[in-house]
PDB file of C-alpha atoms in Angstrom:
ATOM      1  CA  UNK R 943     -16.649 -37.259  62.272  1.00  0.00           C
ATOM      2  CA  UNK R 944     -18.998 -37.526  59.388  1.00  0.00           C
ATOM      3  CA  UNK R 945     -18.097 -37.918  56.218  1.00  0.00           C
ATOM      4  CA  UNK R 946     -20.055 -36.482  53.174  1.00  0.00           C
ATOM      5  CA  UNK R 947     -19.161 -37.449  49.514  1.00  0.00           C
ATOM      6  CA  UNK R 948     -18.960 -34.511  47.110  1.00  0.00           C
ATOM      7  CA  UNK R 949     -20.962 -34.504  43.736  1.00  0.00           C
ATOM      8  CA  UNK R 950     -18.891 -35.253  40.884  1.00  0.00           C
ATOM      9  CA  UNK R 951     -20.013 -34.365  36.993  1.00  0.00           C
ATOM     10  CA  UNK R 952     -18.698 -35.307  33.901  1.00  0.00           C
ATOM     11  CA  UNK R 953     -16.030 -33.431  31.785  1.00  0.00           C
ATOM     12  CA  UNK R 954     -17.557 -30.699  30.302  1.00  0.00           C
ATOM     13  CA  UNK R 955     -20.573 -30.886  32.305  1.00  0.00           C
ATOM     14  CA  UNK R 956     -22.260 -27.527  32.839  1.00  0.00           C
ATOM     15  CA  UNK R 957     -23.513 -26.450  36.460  1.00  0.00           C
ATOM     16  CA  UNK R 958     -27.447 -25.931  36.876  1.00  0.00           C
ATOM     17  CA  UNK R 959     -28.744 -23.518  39.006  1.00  0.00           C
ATOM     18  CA  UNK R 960     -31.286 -24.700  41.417  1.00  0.00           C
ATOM     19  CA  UNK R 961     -34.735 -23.554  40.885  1.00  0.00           C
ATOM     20  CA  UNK R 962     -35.288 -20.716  44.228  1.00  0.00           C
ATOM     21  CA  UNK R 963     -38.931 -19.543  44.929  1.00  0.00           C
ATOM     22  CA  UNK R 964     -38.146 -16.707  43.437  1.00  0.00           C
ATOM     23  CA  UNK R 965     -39.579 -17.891  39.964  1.00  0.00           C
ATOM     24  CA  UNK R 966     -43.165 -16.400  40.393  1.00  0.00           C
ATOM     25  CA  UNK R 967     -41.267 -12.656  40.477  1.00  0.00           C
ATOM     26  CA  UNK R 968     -39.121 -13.460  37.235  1.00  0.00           C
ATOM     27  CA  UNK R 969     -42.482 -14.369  35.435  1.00  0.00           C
ATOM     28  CA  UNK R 970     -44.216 -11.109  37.193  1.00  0.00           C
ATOM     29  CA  UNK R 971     -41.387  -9.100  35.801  1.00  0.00           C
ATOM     30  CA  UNK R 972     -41.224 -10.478  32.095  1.00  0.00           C
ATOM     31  CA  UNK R 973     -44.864 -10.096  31.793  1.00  0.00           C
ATOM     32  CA  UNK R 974     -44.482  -6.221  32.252  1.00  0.00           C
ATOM     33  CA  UNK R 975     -43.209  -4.113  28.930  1.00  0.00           C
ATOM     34  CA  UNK R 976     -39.743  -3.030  28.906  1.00  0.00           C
ATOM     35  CA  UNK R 977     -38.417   0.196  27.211  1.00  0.00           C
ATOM     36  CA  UNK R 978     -36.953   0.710  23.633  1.00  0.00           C
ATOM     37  CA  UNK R 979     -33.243   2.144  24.408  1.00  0.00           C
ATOM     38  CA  UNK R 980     -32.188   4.603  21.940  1.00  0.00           C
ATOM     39  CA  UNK R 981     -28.466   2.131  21.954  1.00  0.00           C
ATOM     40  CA  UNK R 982     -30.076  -0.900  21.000  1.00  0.00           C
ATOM     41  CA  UNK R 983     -32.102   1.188  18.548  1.00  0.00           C
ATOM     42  CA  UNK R 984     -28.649   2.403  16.861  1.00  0.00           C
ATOM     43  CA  UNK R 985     -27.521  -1.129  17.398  1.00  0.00           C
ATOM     44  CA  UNK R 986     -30.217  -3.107  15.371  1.00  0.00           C
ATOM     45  CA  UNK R 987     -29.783  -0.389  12.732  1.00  0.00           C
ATOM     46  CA  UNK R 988     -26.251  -0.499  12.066  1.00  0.00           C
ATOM     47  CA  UNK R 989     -26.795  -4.612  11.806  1.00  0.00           C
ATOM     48  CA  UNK R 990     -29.131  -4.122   9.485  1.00  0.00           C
ATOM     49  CA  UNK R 991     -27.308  -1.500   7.388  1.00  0.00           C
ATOM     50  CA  UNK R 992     -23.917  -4.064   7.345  1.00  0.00           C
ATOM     51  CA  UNK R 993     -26.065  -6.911   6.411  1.00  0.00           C
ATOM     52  CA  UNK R 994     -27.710  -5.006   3.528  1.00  0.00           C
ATOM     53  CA  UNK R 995     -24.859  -3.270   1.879  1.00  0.00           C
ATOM     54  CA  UNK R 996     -22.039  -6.369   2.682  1.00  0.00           C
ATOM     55  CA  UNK R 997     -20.997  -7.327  -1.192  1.00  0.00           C
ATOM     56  CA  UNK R 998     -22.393  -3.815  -2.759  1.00  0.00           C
ATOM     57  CA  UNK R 999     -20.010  -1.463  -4.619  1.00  0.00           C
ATOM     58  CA  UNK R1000     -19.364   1.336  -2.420  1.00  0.00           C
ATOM     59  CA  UNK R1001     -18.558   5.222  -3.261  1.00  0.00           C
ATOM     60  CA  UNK R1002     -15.731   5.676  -5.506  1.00  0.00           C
ATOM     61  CA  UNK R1003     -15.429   2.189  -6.238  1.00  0.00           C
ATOM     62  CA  UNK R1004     -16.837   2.651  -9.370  1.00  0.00           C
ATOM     63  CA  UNK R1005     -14.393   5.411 -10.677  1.00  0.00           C
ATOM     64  CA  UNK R1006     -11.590   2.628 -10.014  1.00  0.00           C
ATOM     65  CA  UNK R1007     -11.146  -0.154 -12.979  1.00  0.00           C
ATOM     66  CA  UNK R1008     -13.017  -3.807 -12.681  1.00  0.00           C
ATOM     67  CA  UNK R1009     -11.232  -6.631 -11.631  1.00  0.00           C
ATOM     68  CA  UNK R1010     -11.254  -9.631 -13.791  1.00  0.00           C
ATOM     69  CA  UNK R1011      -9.560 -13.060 -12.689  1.00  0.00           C
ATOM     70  CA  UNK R1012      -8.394 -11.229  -9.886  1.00  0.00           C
ATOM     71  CA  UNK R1013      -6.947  -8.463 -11.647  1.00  0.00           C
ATOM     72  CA  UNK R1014      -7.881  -4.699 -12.095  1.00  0.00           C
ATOM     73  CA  UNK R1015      -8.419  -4.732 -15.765  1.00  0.00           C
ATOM     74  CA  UNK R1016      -6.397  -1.656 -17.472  1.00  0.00           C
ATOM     75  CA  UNK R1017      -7.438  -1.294 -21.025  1.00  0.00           C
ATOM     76  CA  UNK R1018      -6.787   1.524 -23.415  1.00  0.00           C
ATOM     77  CA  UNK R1019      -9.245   4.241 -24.772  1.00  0.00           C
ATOM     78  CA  UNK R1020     -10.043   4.534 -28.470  1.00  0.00           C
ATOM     79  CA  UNK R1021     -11.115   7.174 -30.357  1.00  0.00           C
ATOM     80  CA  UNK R1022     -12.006   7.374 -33.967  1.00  0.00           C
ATOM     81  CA  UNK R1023     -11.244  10.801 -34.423  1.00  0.00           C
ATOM     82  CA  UNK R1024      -7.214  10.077 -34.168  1.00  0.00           C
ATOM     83  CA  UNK R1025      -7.130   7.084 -36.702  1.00  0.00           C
ATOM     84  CA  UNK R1026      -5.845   9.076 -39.817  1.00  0.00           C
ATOM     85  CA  UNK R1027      -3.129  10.487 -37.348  1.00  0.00           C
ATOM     86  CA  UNK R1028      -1.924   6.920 -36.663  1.00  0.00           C
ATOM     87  CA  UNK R1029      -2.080   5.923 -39.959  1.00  0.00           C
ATOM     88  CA  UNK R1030       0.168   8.739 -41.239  1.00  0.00           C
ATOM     89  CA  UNK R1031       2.236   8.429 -38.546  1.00  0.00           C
ATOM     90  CA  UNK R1032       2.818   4.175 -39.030  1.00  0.00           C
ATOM     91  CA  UNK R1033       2.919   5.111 -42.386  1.00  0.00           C
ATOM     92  CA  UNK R1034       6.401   7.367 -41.626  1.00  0.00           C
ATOM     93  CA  UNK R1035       7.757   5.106 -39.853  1.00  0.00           C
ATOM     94  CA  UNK R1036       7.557   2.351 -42.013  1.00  0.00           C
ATOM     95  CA  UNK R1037       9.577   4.456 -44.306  1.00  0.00           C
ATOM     96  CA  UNK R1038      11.508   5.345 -41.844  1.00  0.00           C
ATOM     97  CA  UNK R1039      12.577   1.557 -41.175  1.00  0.00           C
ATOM     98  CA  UNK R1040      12.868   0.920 -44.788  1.00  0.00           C
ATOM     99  CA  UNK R1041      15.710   3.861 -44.909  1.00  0.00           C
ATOM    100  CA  UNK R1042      17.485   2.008 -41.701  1.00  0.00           C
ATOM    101  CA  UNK R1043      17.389  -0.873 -43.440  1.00  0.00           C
ATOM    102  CA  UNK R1044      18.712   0.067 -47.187  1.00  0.00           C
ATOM    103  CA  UNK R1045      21.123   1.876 -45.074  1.00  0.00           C
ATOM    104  CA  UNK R1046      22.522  -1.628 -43.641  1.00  0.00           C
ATOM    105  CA  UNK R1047      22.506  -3.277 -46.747  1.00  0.00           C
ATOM    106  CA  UNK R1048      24.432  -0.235 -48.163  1.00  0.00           C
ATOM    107  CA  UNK R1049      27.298  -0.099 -45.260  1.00  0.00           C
ATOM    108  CA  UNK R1050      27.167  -4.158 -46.163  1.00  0.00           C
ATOM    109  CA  UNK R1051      27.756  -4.014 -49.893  1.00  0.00           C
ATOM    110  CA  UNK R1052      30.506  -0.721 -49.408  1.00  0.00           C
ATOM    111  CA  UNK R1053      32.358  -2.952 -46.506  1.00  0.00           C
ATOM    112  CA  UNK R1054      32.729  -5.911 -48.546  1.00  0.00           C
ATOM    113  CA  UNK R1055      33.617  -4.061 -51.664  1.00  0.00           C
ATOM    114  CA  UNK R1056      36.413  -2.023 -49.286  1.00  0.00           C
ATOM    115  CA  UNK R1057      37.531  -4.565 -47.753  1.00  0.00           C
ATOM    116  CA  UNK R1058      38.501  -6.487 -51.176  1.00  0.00           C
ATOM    117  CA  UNK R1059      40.212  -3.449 -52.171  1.00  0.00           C
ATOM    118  CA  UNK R1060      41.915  -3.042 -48.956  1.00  0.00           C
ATOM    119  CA  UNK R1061      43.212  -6.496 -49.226  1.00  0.00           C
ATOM    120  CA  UNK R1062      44.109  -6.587 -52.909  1.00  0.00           C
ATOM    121  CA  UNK R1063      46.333  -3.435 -52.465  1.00  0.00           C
ATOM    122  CA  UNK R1064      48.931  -5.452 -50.251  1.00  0.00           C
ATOM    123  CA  UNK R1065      51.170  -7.292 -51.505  1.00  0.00           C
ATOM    124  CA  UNK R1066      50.732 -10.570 -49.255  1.00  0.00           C
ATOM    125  CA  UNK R1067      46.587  -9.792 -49.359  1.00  0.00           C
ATOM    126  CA  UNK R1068      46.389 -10.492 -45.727  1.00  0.00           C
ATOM    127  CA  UNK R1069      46.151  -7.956 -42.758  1.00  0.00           C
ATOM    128  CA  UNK R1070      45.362  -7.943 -39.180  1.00  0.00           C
ATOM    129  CA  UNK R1071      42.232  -6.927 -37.795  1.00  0.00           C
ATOM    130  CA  UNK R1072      43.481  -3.705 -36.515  1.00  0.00           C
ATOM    131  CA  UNK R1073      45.051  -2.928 -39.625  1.00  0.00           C
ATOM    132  CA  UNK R1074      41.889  -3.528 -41.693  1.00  0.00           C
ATOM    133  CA  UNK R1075      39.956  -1.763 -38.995  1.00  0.00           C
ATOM    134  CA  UNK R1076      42.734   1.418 -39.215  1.00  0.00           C
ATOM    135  CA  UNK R1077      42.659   1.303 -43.235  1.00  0.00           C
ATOM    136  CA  UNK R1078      38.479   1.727 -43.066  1.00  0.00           C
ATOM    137  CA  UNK R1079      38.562   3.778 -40.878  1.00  0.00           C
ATOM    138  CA  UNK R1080      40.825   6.483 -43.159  1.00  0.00           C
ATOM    139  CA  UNK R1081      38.622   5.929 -45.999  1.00  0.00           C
ATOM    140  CA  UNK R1082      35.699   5.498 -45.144  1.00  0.00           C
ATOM    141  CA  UNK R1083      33.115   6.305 -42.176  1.00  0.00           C
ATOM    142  CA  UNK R1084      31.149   2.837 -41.774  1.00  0.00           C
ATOM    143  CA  UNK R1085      32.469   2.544 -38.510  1.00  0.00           C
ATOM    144  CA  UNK R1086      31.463   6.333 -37.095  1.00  0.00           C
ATOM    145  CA  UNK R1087      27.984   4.771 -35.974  1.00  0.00           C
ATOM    146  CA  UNK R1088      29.270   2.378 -33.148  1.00  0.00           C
ATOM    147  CA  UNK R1089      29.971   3.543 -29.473  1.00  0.00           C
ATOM    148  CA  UNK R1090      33.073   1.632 -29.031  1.00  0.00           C
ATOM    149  CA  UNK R1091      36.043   0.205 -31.135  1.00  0.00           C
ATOM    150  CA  UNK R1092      35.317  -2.974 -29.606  1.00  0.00           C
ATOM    151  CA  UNK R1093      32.081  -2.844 -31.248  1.00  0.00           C
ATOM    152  CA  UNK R1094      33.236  -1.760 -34.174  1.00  0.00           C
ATOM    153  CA  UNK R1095      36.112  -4.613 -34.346  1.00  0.00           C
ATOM    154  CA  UNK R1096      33.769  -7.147 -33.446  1.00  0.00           C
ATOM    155  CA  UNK R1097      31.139  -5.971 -36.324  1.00  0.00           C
ATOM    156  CA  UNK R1098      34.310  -6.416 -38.645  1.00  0.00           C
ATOM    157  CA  UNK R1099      35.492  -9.844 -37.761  1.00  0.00           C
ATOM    158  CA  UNK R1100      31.964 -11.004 -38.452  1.00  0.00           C
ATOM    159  CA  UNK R1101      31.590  -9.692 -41.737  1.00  0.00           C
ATOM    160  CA  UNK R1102      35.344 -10.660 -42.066  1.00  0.00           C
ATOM    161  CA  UNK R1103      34.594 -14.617 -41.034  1.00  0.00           C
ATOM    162  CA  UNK R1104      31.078 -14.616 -43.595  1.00  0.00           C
ATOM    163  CA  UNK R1105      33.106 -13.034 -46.312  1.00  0.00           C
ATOM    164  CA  UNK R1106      35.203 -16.235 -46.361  1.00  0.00           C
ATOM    165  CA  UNK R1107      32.553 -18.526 -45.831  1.00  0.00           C
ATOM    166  CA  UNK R1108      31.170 -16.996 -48.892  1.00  0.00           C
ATOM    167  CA  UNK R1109      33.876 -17.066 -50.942  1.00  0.00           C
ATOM    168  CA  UNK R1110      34.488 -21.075 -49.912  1.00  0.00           C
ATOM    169  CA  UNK R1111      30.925 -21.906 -50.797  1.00  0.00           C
TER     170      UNK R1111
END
């Protein structure tokens, strides 16, 4: 019984093929011209075309807004044309806010004023909310403008609390 010992490589070693005499018919066969395939034709093409148009703004890109710090910027047209429009129009509603607020200051003074009266025409000059609330309410229409009484009772204990701190002061 013979015994042969087997080859070992190293990890990761790669096998090598063993030279055959058939090297003198690879050389005879590289030597000779080999055909253009219409496949590798389409291939070299379409790595060509990726590698030339990879970063490049494609069709319909341009239509869409540019990003900037990573974000499609989304800005708003101007046009000269419209700029008396805009100024007439700021210019009604700046009176417009002007109105809202004399109105305010109005339904202020008349609440105070009311509420003096209110209180002056009882005899111990001291009411309950609700009461004060129910007496404005017949004479007056401050309170028409809020959607709830609760509203409208906390809007009067306010002005209610500052008219005292006003009249301590």
């Amino acid at each position: 019984m013979k015994k042969k010992y087997l080859q070992t490589r190293l990890l990761g070693a790669q096998s090598k093929r063993k030279k055959s005499n058939s090297t003198s018919e690879i050389t005879q066969n590289s030597n000779k011209r080999t055909a253009f395939y219409e496949e590798d034709q389409e291939n070299l093409y379409k790595l060509v075309q990726d590698k030339a148009t990879s970063g490049k703004q494609g069709l319909g890109i341009k239509d869409r807004p540019r990003k900037i710090a990573g974000v499609r910027f989304q800005g708003t047209k101007t046009s000269f044309s419209d700029s008396e429009r805009e100024e007439s129009e700021s210019e009604d509603d700046h009176s417009l806010k002007k109105q809202k607020i004399d109105d305010v200051t109005e339904s202020k003074v008349k609440l105070k004023k009311l509420c003096r009266k209110l209180l002056s025409q009882v005899p111990e000059k001291s009411l309950k909310l609700k009461k004060l609330k129910a007496l404005i309410d017949e004479n007056s229409s401050i309170f028409s403008n809020f959607s709830s009484k609760k509203d409208s009772l906390e809007f009067l204990r306010q002005k209610v609390i500052n008219i005292i701190i006003l009249k301590r002061i």
